[in-house]
mmCIF file of C-alpha atoms in Angstrom:
data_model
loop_
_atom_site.group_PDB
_atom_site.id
_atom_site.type_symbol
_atom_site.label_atom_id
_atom_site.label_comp_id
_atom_site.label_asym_id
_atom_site.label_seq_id
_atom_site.Cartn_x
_atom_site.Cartn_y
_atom_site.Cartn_z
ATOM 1 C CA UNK A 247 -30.526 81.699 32.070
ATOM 2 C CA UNK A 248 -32.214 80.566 29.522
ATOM 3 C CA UNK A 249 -36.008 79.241 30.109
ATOM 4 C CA UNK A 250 -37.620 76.876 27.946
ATOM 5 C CA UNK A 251 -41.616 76.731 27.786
ATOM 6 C CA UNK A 252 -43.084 72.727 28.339
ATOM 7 C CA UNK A 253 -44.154 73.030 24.557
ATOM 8 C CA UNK A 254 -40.354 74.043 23.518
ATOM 9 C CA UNK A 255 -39.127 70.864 25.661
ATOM 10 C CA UNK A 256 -41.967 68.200 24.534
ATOM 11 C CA UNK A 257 -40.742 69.424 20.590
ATOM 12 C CA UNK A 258 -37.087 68.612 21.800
ATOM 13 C CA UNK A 259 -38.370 65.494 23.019
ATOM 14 C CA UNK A 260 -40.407 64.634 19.968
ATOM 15 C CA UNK A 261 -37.294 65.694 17.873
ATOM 16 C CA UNK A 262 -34.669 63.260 20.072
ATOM 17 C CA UNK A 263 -37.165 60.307 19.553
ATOM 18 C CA UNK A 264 -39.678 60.432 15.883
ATOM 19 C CA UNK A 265 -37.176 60.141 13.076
ATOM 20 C CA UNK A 266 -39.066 62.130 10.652
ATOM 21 C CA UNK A 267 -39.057 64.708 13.492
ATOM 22 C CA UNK A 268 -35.214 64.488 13.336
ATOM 23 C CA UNK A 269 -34.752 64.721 9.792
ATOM 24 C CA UNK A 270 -37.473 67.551 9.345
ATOM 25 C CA UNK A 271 -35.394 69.310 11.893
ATOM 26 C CA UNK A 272 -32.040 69.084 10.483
ATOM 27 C CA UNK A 273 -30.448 66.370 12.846
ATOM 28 C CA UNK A 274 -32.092 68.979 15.746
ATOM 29 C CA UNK A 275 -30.490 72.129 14.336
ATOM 30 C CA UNK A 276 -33.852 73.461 13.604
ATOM 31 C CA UNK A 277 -34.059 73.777 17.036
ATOM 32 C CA UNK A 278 -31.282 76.598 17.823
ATOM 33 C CA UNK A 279 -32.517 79.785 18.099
ATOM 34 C CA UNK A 280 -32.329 82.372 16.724
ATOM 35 C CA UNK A 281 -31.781 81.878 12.898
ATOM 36 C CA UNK A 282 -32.849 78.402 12.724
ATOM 37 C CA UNK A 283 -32.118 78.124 9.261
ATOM 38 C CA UNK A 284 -28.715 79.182 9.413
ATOM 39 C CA UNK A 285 -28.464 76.616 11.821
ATOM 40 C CA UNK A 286 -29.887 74.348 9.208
ATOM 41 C CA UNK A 287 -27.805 75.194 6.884
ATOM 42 C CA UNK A 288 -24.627 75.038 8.893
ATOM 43 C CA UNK A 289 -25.978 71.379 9.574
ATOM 44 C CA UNK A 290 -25.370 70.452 5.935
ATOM 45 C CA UNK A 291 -21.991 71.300 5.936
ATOM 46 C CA UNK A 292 -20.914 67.322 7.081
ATOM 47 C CA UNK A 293 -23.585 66.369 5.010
ATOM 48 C CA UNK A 294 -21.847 67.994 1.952
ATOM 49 C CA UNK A 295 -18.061 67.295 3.241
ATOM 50 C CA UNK A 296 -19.077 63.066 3.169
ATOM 51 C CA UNK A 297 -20.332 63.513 -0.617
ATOM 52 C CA UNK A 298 -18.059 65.835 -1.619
ATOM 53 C CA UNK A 299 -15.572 63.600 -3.152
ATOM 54 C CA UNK A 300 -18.061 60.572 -3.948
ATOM 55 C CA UNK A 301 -19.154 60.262 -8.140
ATOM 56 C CA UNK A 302 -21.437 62.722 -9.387
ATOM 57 C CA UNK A 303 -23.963 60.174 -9.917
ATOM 58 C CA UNK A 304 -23.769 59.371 -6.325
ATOM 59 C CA UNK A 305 -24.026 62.908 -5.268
ATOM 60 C CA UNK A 306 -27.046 63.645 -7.323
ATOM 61 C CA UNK A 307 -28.865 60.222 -6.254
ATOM 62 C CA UNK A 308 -28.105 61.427 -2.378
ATOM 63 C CA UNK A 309 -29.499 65.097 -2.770
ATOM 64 C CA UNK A 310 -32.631 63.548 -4.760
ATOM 65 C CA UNK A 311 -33.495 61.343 -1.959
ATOM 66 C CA UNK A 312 -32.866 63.748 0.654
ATOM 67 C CA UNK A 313 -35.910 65.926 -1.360
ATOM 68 C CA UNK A 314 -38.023 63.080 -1.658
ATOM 69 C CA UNK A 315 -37.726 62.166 2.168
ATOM 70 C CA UNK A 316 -38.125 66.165 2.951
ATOM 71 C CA UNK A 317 -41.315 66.639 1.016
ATOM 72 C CA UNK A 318 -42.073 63.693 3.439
ATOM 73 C CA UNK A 319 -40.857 64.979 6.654
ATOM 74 C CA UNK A 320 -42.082 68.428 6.090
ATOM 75 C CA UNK A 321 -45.647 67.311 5.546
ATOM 76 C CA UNK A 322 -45.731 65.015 8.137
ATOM 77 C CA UNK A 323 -44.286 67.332 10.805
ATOM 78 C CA UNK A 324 -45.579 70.761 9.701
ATOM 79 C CA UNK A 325 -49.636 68.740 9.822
ATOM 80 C CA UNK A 326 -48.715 67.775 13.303
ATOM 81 C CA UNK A 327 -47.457 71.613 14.219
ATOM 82 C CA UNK A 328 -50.380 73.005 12.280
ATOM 83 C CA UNK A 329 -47.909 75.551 11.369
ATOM 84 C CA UNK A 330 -47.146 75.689 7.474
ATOM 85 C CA UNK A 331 -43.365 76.037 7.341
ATOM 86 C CA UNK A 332 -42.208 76.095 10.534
ATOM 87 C CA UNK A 333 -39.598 78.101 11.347
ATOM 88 C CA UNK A 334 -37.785 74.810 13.040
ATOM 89 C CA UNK A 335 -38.630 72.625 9.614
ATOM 90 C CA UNK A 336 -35.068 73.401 8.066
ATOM 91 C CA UNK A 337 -34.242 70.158 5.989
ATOM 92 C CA UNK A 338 -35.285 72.330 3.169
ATOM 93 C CA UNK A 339 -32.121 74.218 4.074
ATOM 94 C CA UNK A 340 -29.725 70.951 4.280
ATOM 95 C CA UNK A 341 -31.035 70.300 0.627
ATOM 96 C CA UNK A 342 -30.353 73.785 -0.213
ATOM 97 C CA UNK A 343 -26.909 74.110 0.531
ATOM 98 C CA UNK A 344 -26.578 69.910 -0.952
ATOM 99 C CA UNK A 345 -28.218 71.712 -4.044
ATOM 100 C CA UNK A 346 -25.629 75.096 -4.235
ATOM 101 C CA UNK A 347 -22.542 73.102 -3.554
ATOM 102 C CA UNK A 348 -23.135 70.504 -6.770
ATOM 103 C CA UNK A 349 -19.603 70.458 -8.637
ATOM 104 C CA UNK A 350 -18.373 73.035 -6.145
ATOM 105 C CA UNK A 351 -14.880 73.069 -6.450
ATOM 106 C CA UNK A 352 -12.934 71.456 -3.465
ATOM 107 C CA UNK A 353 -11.501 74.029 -0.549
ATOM 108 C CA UNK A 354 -12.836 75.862 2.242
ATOM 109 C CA UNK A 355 -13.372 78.898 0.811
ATOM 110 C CA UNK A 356 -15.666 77.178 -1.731
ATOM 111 C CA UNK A 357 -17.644 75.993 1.349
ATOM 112 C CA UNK A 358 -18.438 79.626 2.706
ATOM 113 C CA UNK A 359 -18.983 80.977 -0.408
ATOM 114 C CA UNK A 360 -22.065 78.322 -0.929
ATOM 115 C CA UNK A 361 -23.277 78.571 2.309
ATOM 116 C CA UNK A 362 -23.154 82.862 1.736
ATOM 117 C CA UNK A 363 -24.879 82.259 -1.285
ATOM 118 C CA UNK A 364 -27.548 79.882 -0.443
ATOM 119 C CA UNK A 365 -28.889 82.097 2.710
ATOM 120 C CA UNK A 366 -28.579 85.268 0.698
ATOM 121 C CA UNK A 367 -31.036 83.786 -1.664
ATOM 122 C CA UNK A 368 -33.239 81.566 0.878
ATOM 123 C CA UNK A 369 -33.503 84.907 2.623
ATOM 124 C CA UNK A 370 -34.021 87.556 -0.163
ATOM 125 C CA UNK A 371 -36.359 85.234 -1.803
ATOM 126 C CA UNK A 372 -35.930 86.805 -5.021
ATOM 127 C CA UNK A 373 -38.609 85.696 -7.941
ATOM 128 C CA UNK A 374 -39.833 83.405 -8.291
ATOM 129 C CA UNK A 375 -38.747 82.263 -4.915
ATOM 130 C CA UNK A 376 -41.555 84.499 -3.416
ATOM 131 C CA UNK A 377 -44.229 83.269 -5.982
ATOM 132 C CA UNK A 378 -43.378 79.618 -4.941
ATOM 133 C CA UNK A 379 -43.032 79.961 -1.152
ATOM 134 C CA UNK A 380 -46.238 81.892 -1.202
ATOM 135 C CA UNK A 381 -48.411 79.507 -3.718
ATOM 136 C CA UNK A 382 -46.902 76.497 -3.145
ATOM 137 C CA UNK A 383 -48.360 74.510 0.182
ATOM 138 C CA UNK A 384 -47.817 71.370 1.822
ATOM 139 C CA UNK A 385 -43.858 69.514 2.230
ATOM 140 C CA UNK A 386 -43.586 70.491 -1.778
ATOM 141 C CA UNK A 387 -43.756 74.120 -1.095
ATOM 142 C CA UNK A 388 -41.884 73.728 1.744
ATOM 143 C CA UNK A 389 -39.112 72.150 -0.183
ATOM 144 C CA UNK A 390 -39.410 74.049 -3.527
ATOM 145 C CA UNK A 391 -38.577 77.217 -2.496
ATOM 146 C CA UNK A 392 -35.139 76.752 -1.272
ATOM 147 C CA UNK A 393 -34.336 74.403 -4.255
ATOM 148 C CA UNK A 394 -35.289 77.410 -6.592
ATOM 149 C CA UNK A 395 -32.920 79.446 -3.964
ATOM 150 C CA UNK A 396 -30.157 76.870 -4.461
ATOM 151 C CA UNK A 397 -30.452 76.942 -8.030
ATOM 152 C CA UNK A 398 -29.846 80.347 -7.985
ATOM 153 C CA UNK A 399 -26.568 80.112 -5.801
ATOM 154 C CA UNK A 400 -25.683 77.221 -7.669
ATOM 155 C CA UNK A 401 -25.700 79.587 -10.996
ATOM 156 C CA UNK A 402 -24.104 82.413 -9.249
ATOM 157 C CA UNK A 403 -21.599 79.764 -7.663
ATOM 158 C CA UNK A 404 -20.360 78.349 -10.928
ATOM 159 C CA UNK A 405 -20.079 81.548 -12.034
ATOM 160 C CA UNK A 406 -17.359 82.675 -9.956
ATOM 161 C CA UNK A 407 -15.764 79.342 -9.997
ATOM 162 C CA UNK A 408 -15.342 79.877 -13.757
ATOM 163 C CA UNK A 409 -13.932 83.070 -13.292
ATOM 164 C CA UNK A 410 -16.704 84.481 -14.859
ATOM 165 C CA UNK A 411 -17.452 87.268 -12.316
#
């Protein structure tokens, strides 16, 4: 059985019902434990499916919003937590995998492959990934990090789909 502390259940609650709450938790994924980021990230996966086959323009209009509101979100939430980064903030995750899966050829496989790629770097945090997650604060740092992650997936991404690896 499975017990849930009153803090734990009020977060659900504030999740459910503040819509920055929501978004800053990944539609509520960032709630699953454990691995809340894999959760996260799994989340995008409709996200990225809906856009998939939309203009490029569109695509890359969507994902820069989605940063701009997560910035947001994350600021606003993680101030209320007092908690920098909380492990539950994972819409820096959704924008991630949004991020690695740019141009992504079409098929299933492509899908894993993105999603393999984006954790391995979110959770490696390579350089300058570190640097940034360390020195950066606030729903920016938050943010940056895994964009610098997906831009590194993204590279390694294209790579393969070119046949260059």
């Amino acid at each position: 059985m499975v017990e849930l502390s009153v803090s734990t259940v009020k977060l659900s609650k504030k999740v459910l019902q503040d819509p920055l709450y929501f978004i800053a938790f990944g539609f509520g994924s960032g709630l699953i434990k454990p691995a809340p980021g894999t959760w996260g990230t799994l989340a995008a996966i409709p996200i990225y499916l809906l856009f998939a086959g939309t203009p490029w323009t569109v695509y890359v209009f969507f994902t820069i919003f989605a940063f701009v509101l997560g910035v947001y979100a994350s600021q606003k939430v993680s101030s209320d937590l007092g908690v920098h980064d909380y492990s539950g903030i994972v819409w820096d995750e959704v924008v991630g995998y949004l991020i690695t899966m740019f141009l992504a050829p079409p098929g299933f496989l492509w899908v894993i492959v993105g999603f393999a790629l984006f954790r391995l770097f979110d959770i490696w945090k390579p350089e300058p990934i570190r640097f940034i997650d360390r020195k950066v604060k606030g729903g920016l740092g938050i943010m940056l990090d895994d964009v610098i992650a997906a831009l590194m997936a993204w590279i390694l991404l294209q790579l393969m789909a070119w046949g260059f690896m």
